[in-house]
């Protein structure tokens, strides 16, 4: 009997989604085997080498020395309960436990408290925490609710039926993936021979469920189109067993909020140790809640990155290790399923990358700063409603920004330009200020982390005093007076509703952009004079000639469009000098002193 090799290879087929699941399934099997194998180094490393995934271990082991591993447990439901194995998952028990957990949380909500507010160690809190189900329950629901239960139970039974020749089953798996290209047809023939030799039950081929094969739908799929027949596609049962096993390692599945459509996310490994993945991914699953379709994509990348950083701080904060979240997984392969009433159909498949602008975690300070950026992005994205057309466009722009490498940040500026208008509209419609702008600190961090991708860094531009003074004036003419009007009824200064759109409209034409900006500066300073004459107090600093000269120099050094976009982004962002929780009060300034003197609060 041969040994398990150091490396197995899983070729990337047409759907990376399915190939990744096979990879995770093999890694899960190895982890279970290592529970019974006396080896010193039990690390399982998964690597993406381009054409295939590698699953690596440090030392091989003899296949005949390992006991049978029940890779999959069947699922018992009310409709399907006869003839199943004794250790089958009790679906109804899980469902009732979930309902008790939700009822307990709903009771807390009626009382106006949260679970975190209950005393630590109290019986009530302990009961609610114990009723929370593990990460396997969402996968069981996915399999049952999406019509894959029959196939899943069939391959689980076939795997269990191979117990009497388990070493031979492992040999078939090893032979199939020991080389690239994989030898899948030979593995299927070897299984048929083993079946005949030991009278093993089960079919060599099963239906390729779209739950784990979103690219293999029912239809006319014959290689030779000599007739039109509509049928399901079939697959070797061992591959399907590995795919279902992989679901328990690296899949998140949610029903789209407000609809019955569904979306599945499969983690795409880049280079990671399985034990580290098992430390991060369950925590991510608990933090990743349902939302609308585009928002789910954004939150998947943001929440995984935030979870990764939190775990890195716990484990590696004192170690010389400088990873990025996308060094471990590249992102997620996704499948969107449209609800058709009695069934679901795959509408599209895609790939969502982790934020490419995230810097290496060189130290704890960098990790904390990145966590703050992600937290702020999650807050802003969560308040947008995808069911409204203009907000959906904002979410799509933000998704494009965080999932692709773009040194010019085109999608991000599309978002910030539209978000400035959105803030104004929301504040004008609401008596209470509930929407949150970006902070200037977060924007500067965005700029700093992406500057390494640009030949001409932008950080000197946004830290220029003239740029900052004009951006501050833009804020005090648009967002701030609108916030004060909404929260306090304050109407000291004019709200310039169309200013942002005018600047965007002329951004590509330097002369027109400067004309528009000059008109704004003139009216801004004139308004300051009028308010001073009326109230004998000045709440805003004038824009000086030096400020304008510095901005013109920046336009010459960069270009009008870049300066305009950054000006709008910073002009619609909350200054770090202002409170993050309430609308900022106006400030009294004295223009007879130097412009760089700090303004006093009223």
XYZ file of C-alpha atoms in Angstrom:
602
model
C 0.000 0.000 0.000
C 1.377 3.439 -0.946
C 1.680 6.555 1.167
C -0.139 9.875 1.082
C 2.175 12.217 -0.853
C 3.547 15.504 0.411
C 1.546 17.473 -2.161
C -1.801 16.961 -3.876
C -2.943 19.179 -6.743
C -6.502 20.217 -7.594
C -6.783 21.587 -11.116
C -8.822 24.741 -11.554
C -11.715 23.717 -13.725
C -14.097 26.051 -15.528
C -15.557 26.984 -12.154
C -12.963 27.944 -9.544
C -15.889 27.804 -7.120
C -16.092 24.003 -7.361
C -12.320 23.490 -7.513
C -11.888 25.472 -4.311
C -14.532 23.338 -2.597
C -12.670 20.142 -3.572
C -9.483 21.668 -2.148
C -11.161 22.533 1.143
C -12.730 19.062 1.235
C -9.352 17.333 0.914
C -7.888 19.629 3.577
C -10.777 18.771 5.907
C -10.221 15.044 5.319
C -6.523 15.421 6.097
C -7.283 17.314 9.307
C -9.588 14.477 10.407
C -6.957 11.868 9.493
C -4.279 13.701 11.480
C -6.364 13.206 14.631
C -5.356 9.534 14.463
C -1.877 9.712 12.890
C 1.151 10.030 15.212
C 3.046 12.714 13.264
C 4.866 15.662 14.841
C 4.006 18.312 12.258
C 0.285 18.336 11.463
C 0.289 21.529 9.433
C -1.864 21.479 6.307
C -0.955 24.257 3.868
C -3.108 25.301 0.936
C -1.526 27.315 -1.899
C -2.805 28.780 -5.136
C -0.076 28.334 -7.772
C -2.104 29.650 -10.697
C -3.262 26.610 -12.650
C -4.198 24.590 -9.582
C -4.423 24.508 -5.805
C -1.795 22.620 -3.793
C -2.561 20.878 -0.499
C 0.732 20.242 1.288
C 1.772 18.354 4.417
C 5.248 17.954 5.912
C 5.380 14.153 6.076
C 3.542 11.435 4.171
C 1.815 8.528 5.905
C 0.876 4.981 4.983
C -2.730 4.738 3.840
C -3.263 1.337 5.429
C -2.382 2.719 8.876
C -5.292 5.133 9.186
C -8.759 4.282 10.548
C -12.006 5.037 8.748
C -12.978 8.709 8.833
C -16.707 9.562 8.474
C -16.158 12.631 6.317
C -19.877 13.426 5.988
C -22.871 12.843 8.237
C -26.280 12.431 6.657
C -29.109 14.855 7.406
C -32.391 13.589 8.879
C -35.521 15.650 8.205
C -39.245 15.033 8.615
C -39.542 14.090 4.945
C -36.364 12.046 4.806
C -35.746 9.989 7.939
C -35.895 6.293 6.999
C -32.756 4.261 6.370
C -30.279 6.921 7.513
C -27.228 6.415 9.678
C -27.517 6.733 13.448
C -25.194 9.748 13.654
C -27.193 11.743 11.084
C -27.757 15.417 11.858
C -31.204 15.951 13.422
C -32.411 18.821 11.261
C -35.614 19.445 13.234
C -33.749 19.628 16.535
C -31.371 22.210 15.069
C -34.284 24.206 13.674
C -36.124 24.273 17.005
C -32.964 25.302 18.839
C -32.458 28.152 16.387
C -36.043 29.296 16.950
C -35.543 29.303 20.745
C -32.414 31.392 20.306
C -34.217 33.938 18.106
C -37.194 34.090 20.515
C -34.831 34.790 23.415
C -33.142 37.614 21.502
C -36.534 39.040 20.491
C -37.565 39.028 24.162
C -34.447 40.988 25.048
C -35.207 43.495 22.299
C -38.714 44.078 23.673
C -37.149 44.837 27.052
C -34.816 47.351 25.401
C -31.606 45.523 26.246
C -28.996 43.485 24.375
C -27.289 40.217 25.184
C -24.063 42.070 25.991
C -25.877 44.078 28.674
C -26.870 40.972 30.645
C -24.567 40.260 33.601
C -21.625 38.048 32.699
C -22.233 34.563 34.033
C -25.965 35.081 34.622
C -28.179 32.064 33.974
C -30.241 33.865 31.351
C -27.209 34.988 29.384
C -25.664 31.550 29.634
C -28.835 29.880 28.336
C -29.046 32.251 25.349
C -25.374 31.782 24.479
C -25.669 28.002 24.730
C -28.698 28.018 22.409
C -26.652 29.633 19.630
C -25.888 27.041 16.957
C -22.476 26.326 15.496
C -21.235 27.139 12.010
C -22.391 23.798 10.552
C -26.099 24.717 10.885
C -26.149 27.320 8.040
C -24.593 24.697 5.741
C -27.226 22.116 6.710
C -29.946 24.668 5.964
C -28.354 25.518 2.620
C -28.230 21.859 1.581
C -31.824 21.158 2.596
C -33.501 24.374 1.473
C -31.794 24.401 -1.930
C -32.871 20.879 -2.876
C -29.499 19.147 -2.510
C -30.492 16.869 0.362
C -30.951 13.695 -1.721
C -27.561 14.033 -3.416
C -25.830 14.928 -0.162
C -27.285 11.941 1.719
C -26.454 9.659 -1.211
C -22.762 10.573 -1.337
C -22.549 10.467 2.481
C -23.963 6.924 2.409
C -21.552 5.891 -0.376
C -18.596 7.235 1.599
C -19.776 5.339 4.678
C -20.270 2.208 2.583
C -16.610 2.310 1.574
C -15.528 1.717 5.152
C -14.512 -1.913 4.529
C -12.055 -0.781 1.835
C -11.200 2.665 3.182
C -7.483 2.476 2.359
C -8.394 1.683 -1.246
C -10.794 4.645 -1.354
C -7.993 6.902 -0.126
C -5.705 5.391 -2.763
C -8.206 6.328 -5.478
C -8.319 9.885 -4.128
C -4.519 10.129 -3.987
C -4.096 8.756 -7.519
C -6.646 11.239 -8.825
C -4.905 14.322 -7.397
C -1.259 13.274 -7.122
C -0.480 14.852 -10.475
C -1.669 17.753 -12.557
C -3.612 17.362 -14.813
C -5.762 15.349 -12.419
C -6.630 11.783 -13.385
C -10.360 11.865 -12.661
C -11.536 9.424 -15.314
C -8.990 6.841 -14.131
C -10.178 7.386 -10.545
C -13.765 6.685 -11.574
C -12.758 3.449 -13.293
C -10.746 2.409 -10.225
C -13.814 2.993 -8.054
C -15.959 0.802 -10.288
C -13.408 -2.007 -9.995
C -13.303 -1.592 -6.208
C -17.094 -1.649 -6.117
C -17.230 -4.943 -7.947
C -14.475 -6.466 -5.810
C -16.076 -5.640 -2.454
C -19.742 -5.418 -3.530
C -19.901 -1.791 -2.383
C -23.200 0.039 -2.607
C -23.790 3.372 -4.287
C -23.621 4.840 -7.776
C -20.369 5.914 -9.358
C -22.095 9.022 -10.716
C -24.548 11.318 -8.961
C -26.351 14.489 -9.945
C -24.020 17.484 -9.967
C -26.009 19.690 -7.600
C -25.869 23.398 -8.364
C -25.314 24.057 -4.672
C -21.681 23.006 -5.184
C -21.589 23.197 -9.015
C -23.209 26.525 -9.951
C -21.887 26.244 -13.506
C -23.530 22.852 -14.174
C -27.228 23.462 -14.476
C -29.979 21.326 -15.888
C -30.285 21.712 -19.642
C -29.036 20.528 -23.013
C -25.457 19.635 -22.092
C -24.613 16.746 -24.369
C -21.148 16.989 -25.988
C -22.638 15.829 -29.310
C -25.861 17.654 -30.078
C -27.527 14.885 -32.101
C -30.761 15.434 -30.163
C -32.208 17.882 -27.678
C -32.605 16.363 -24.206
C -33.068 18.320 -20.998
C -31.397 16.570 -18.078
C -29.180 17.107 -15.067
C -25.426 16.823 -15.359
C -23.668 13.998 -13.539
C -20.378 13.889 -11.647
C -18.135 11.317 -9.975
C -19.544 10.790 -6.470
C -16.152 11.174 -4.746
C -15.746 14.681 -6.164
C -19.203 15.635 -4.919
C -18.425 14.248 -1.460
C -15.298 16.405 -1.268
C -17.226 19.485 -2.416
C -19.880 19.029 0.257
C -17.146 18.485 2.868
C -15.503 21.698 1.696
C -18.731 23.599 2.395
C -18.216 23.013 6.113
C -14.759 24.592 5.931
C -15.041 27.695 3.787
C -18.612 28.579 2.756
C -20.969 31.325 3.893
C -24.530 31.242 2.579
C -27.245 33.880 3.068
C -30.752 34.610 1.887
C -30.892 38.084 0.356
C -32.571 40.520 2.738
C -36.144 41.318 1.737
C -36.194 38.596 -0.946
C -35.953 34.837 -1.247
C -32.938 34.923 -3.529
C -29.697 33.443 -2.181
C -26.004 34.055 -2.356
C -23.106 31.734 -1.526
C -19.496 32.727 -0.843
C -16.572 30.294 -1.098
C -13.192 31.429 0.278
C -10.464 31.230 -2.368
C -7.179 30.268 -0.659
C -3.957 31.979 -1.692
C -1.471 30.681 0.877
C -2.574 29.660 4.343
C -2.317 27.043 7.058
C -5.621 25.307 7.699
C -5.361 25.786 11.472
C -5.061 29.570 10.991
C -8.013 29.551 8.626
C -10.076 27.700 11.221
C -9.203 30.405 13.711
C -10.390 33.229 11.437
C -13.252 31.879 9.324
C -15.741 30.839 12.062
C -15.347 34.249 13.696
C -16.001 35.858 10.300
C -19.130 33.738 9.820
C -20.527 34.992 13.118
C -19.897 38.638 12.118
C -21.234 38.335 8.561
C -24.987 38.909 8.595
C -27.570 38.966 5.847
C -28.036 42.062 3.695
C -29.005 42.989 0.151
C -27.024 41.528 -2.765
C -24.427 44.226 -3.538
C -24.061 45.147 0.120
C -23.357 41.487 0.933
C -20.391 41.532 -1.462
C -18.955 44.630 0.168
C -19.516 43.455 3.723
C -18.018 40.034 2.965
C -14.666 41.602 2.083
C -14.739 44.245 4.816
C -15.818 41.926 7.633
C -13.374 39.174 6.668
C -10.533 41.702 6.583
C -11.586 43.155 9.948
C -11.819 39.681 11.496
C -8.429 38.715 10.079
C -6.807 41.826 11.554
C -8.389 41.227 14.966
C -7.064 37.657 15.007
C -3.654 38.824 13.811
C -3.484 41.279 16.701
C -4.283 38.477 19.137
C -1.711 36.021 17.793
C 1.041 37.855 15.913
C 1.204 41.359 17.377
C 4.619 40.611 18.876
C 5.916 38.432 16.054
C 7.934 39.520 13.027
C 5.207 38.686 10.527
C 3.834 41.206 8.035
C 0.869 39.722 6.212
C -2.114 41.281 4.468
C -5.583 39.710 4.538
C -5.366 38.963 0.808
C -2.066 37.097 1.338
C -4.152 34.344 2.950
C -7.273 34.252 0.809
C -7.628 36.033 -2.521
C -11.302 36.724 -1.969
C -14.527 34.834 -2.560
C -16.073 32.939 -5.451
C -19.772 33.767 -5.376
C -22.939 32.295 -6.808
C -26.236 34.177 -6.923
C -29.364 32.006 -6.922
C -32.706 33.385 -8.108
C -35.800 32.137 -6.328
C -38.293 30.573 -8.752
C -40.875 29.500 -6.198
C -40.381 25.750 -6.031
C -36.710 25.877 -6.951
C -33.739 28.201 -7.340
C -31.678 28.872 -10.461
C -28.163 30.256 -10.789
C -28.370 33.808 -12.072
C -24.640 34.553 -12.127
C -21.275 33.626 -10.670
C -18.490 36.061 -9.909
C -15.307 36.696 -7.941
C -14.994 39.244 -5.130
C -11.452 40.228 -4.160
C -10.299 41.413 -0.759
C -9.291 45.098 -0.533
C -6.136 45.502 -2.594
C -5.332 48.809 -0.886
C -4.954 47.234 2.569
C -1.334 47.757 3.731
C 0.877 45.049 5.260
C 0.367 44.719 9.009
C 3.852 45.916 9.926
C 2.915 46.775 13.507
C 0.003 47.052 15.907
C -0.537 50.724 15.060
C -1.015 49.877 11.376
C -3.440 47.104 12.279
C -5.469 49.411 14.520
C -5.585 52.132 11.873
C -6.768 49.638 9.244
C -9.432 48.295 11.603
C -10.700 51.862 12.086
C -10.882 52.364 8.307
C -12.810 49.117 7.867
C -15.131 49.938 10.760
C -15.945 53.311 9.227
C -16.527 51.779 5.793
C -18.881 49.173 7.297
C -20.846 51.913 9.086
C -21.231 54.000 5.931
C -22.119 51.081 3.668
C -24.631 49.665 6.169
C -26.731 52.840 6.114
C -27.275 52.733 2.335
C -30.476 51.157 0.993
C -29.906 49.136 -2.163
C -33.595 49.274 -3.046
C -33.205 52.948 -3.991
C -31.617 53.564 -7.363
C -29.129 56.293 -6.402
C -27.997 54.361 -3.332
C -27.572 51.168 -5.334
C -25.264 53.071 -7.707
C -23.218 54.230 -4.704
C -22.913 50.676 -3.418
C -21.820 49.377 -6.821
C -19.148 52.081 -7.053
C -17.879 51.237 -3.583
C -17.816 47.519 -4.390
C -15.728 48.215 -7.470
C -13.311 50.305 -5.408
C -12.653 47.749 -2.678
C -12.423 44.712 -4.960
C -9.967 45.891 -7.625
C -6.537 47.509 -7.731
C -6.973 51.014 -9.102
C -4.191 53.542 -8.312
C -6.309 56.428 -9.622
C -9.227 55.439 -7.350
C -11.771 56.192 -10.070
C -14.532 54.130 -8.447
C -13.824 55.606 -5.026
C -14.191 59.143 -6.353
C -17.418 58.125 -8.078
C -18.603 57.029 -4.652
C -17.450 60.089 -2.693
C -18.843 62.475 -5.306
C -22.243 60.794 -5.213
C -22.109 60.315 -1.451
C -21.663 64.061 -0.875
C -24.928 64.684 -2.739
C -26.570 61.809 -0.849
C -25.577 63.325 2.510
C -27.109 66.658 1.575
C -30.337 65.024 0.437
C -30.660 62.849 3.524
C -30.039 65.746 5.893
C -32.617 67.874 4.126
C -35.242 65.107 4.450
C -34.666 64.144 8.079
C -35.195 66.090 11.262
C -32.447 64.033 12.927
C -28.979 63.538 11.485
C -28.527 59.778 11.045
C -26.125 59.485 8.106
C -22.375 59.417 8.652
C -19.700 61.085 6.504
C -16.164 59.797 6.141
C -13.534 61.228 8.443
C -10.588 63.094 6.960
C -8.278 60.710 8.847
C -9.745 57.741 7.001
C -9.383 59.495 3.651
C -5.747 60.314 4.382
C -5.161 56.680 5.315
C -6.758 55.618 2.004
C -4.447 57.971 0.150
C -1.358 56.851 2.067
C -2.006 53.123 1.538
C -2.565 53.550 -2.202
C 0.309 56.001 -2.787
C 2.725 53.095 -3.253
C 0.839 52.236 -6.458
C 1.271 55.741 -7.922
C 4.256 57.436 -9.517
C 3.225 60.779 -8.005
C 1.979 60.431 -4.392
C -1.177 62.273 -3.375
C -0.452 62.620 0.327
C 1.499 65.923 -0.117
C -1.489 67.233 -2.084
C -4.108 66.532 0.591
C -1.803 67.761 3.383
C -1.210 71.088 1.643
C -2.563 73.949 3.862
C -4.273 75.714 0.972
C -6.009 72.523 -0.117
C -7.135 71.816 3.438
C -8.468 75.337 3.980
C -10.526 75.275 0.787
C -11.801 71.740 1.550
C -12.795 72.994 5.019
C -14.649 75.904 3.402
C -16.454 73.456 1.135
C -17.531 71.453 4.213
C -18.717 74.617 5.998
C -20.782 75.642 2.982
C -22.493 72.307 2.316
C -22.511 69.475 4.856
C -22.019 71.419 8.091
C -24.794 74.024 7.649
C -27.143 71.283 6.454
C -26.366 69.227 9.573
C -26.883 72.249 11.839
C -30.193 73.021 10.168
C -31.368 69.421 10.539
C -30.237 68.975 14.149
C -30.583 72.429 15.711
C -32.562 74.540 13.256
C -29.491 76.764 12.799
C -29.514 78.771 9.545
C -26.667 81.241 9.918
C -24.991 80.460 6.596
C -26.355 79.655 3.156
C -26.447 75.980 2.161
C -24.883 75.648 -1.296
C -26.768 72.640 -2.635
C -25.418 72.642 -6.197
C -21.783 73.453 -5.471
C -20.454 69.867 -5.489
C -22.183 69.064 -8.781
C -20.879 72.256 -10.378
C -17.305 71.424 -9.384
C -17.663 67.851 -10.693
C -19.152 69.102 -13.942
C -16.134 71.315 -14.708
C -13.393 69.082 -13.249
C -12.035 68.076 -16.668
C -11.657 71.684 -17.775
C -9.086 73.542 -15.618
C -10.187 77.041 -16.641
C -13.878 76.409 -15.966
C -13.059 74.593 -12.735
C -11.018 77.580 -11.507
C -13.790 79.983 -12.548
C -16.344 77.995 -10.545
C -14.011 77.730 -7.572
C -13.182 81.448 -7.713
C -16.865 82.353 -7.747
C -17.364 80.167 -4.679
C -14.403 81.759 -2.863
C -15.682 85.255 -3.597
C -19.229 84.545 -2.400
C -17.886 82.595 0.626
C -15.744 85.510 1.807
C -18.536 88.006 1.098
C -20.933 85.957 3.207
C -18.399 85.942 6.042
C -18.323 89.761 5.916
C -22.142 90.023 5.960
C -22.458 87.727 8.973
C -19.705 89.623 10.781
C -21.449 92.970 10.169
C -24.741 91.549 11.441
C -23.568 89.602 14.483
C -20.092 91.094 15.100
C -18.750 87.546 15.196
C -17.058 85.479 12.533
C -17.527 81.718 12.647
C -15.491 80.815 9.537
C -12.024 81.734 8.345
C -11.788 83.536 5.018
C -10.115 81.812 2.127
C -6.915 83.743 1.477
C -5.058 84.593 -1.690
C -2.273 82.282 -0.515
C -4.783 79.406 -0.270
C -5.814 79.955 -3.899
C -2.214 80.250 -5.085
C -1.326 76.977 -3.410
C -4.310 75.233 -4.986
C -3.412 76.549 -8.451
C 0.134 75.235 -7.940
C -1.327 71.829 -7.070
C -3.441 71.844 -10.236
C -0.319 72.530 -12.277
C 1.597 69.766 -10.484
C -1.177 67.174 -10.723
C -4.290 68.009 -12.785
C -7.605 69.749 -12.253
C -9.644 66.546 -12.204
C -7.540 64.900 -9.487
C -7.542 68.036 -7.327
C -11.285 68.497 -7.801
C -12.128 64.913 -6.854
C -9.946 65.019 -3.773
C -11.378 68.406 -2.838
C -14.926 67.048 -3.002
C -13.962 63.942 -1.044
C -12.320 65.918 1.766
C -14.886 68.711 1.576
C -17.668 66.235 2.369
C -15.736 64.456 5.152
C -15.819 65.081 8.879
C -12.721 66.788 10.264
C -10.954 64.958 13.061
C -11.203 68.144 15.130
C -14.988 67.779 15.268
C -17.056 65.366 17.328
C -17.770 62.055 15.638
C -21.084 61.583 17.413
C -22.900 64.912 17.107
C -23.227 67.699 14.583
C -20.279 70.055 15.057
C -20.897 73.462 16.571
C -19.783 76.490 14.620
C -16.563 78.118 15.683
C -15.588 81.745 16.171
C -12.449 82.745 14.306
C -10.448 85.939 14.193
C -9.200 86.750 10.715
C -6.990 89.540 11.993
C -4.560 86.899 13.289
C -2.604 84.370 11.262
C -4.674 81.827 9.388
C -3.006 78.940 11.156
C -4.181 79.994 14.630
C -6.514 77.330 16.026
C -10.148 78.472 16.139
C -11.828 78.732 19.536
C -15.081 76.937 20.201
C -18.095 79.000 21.202
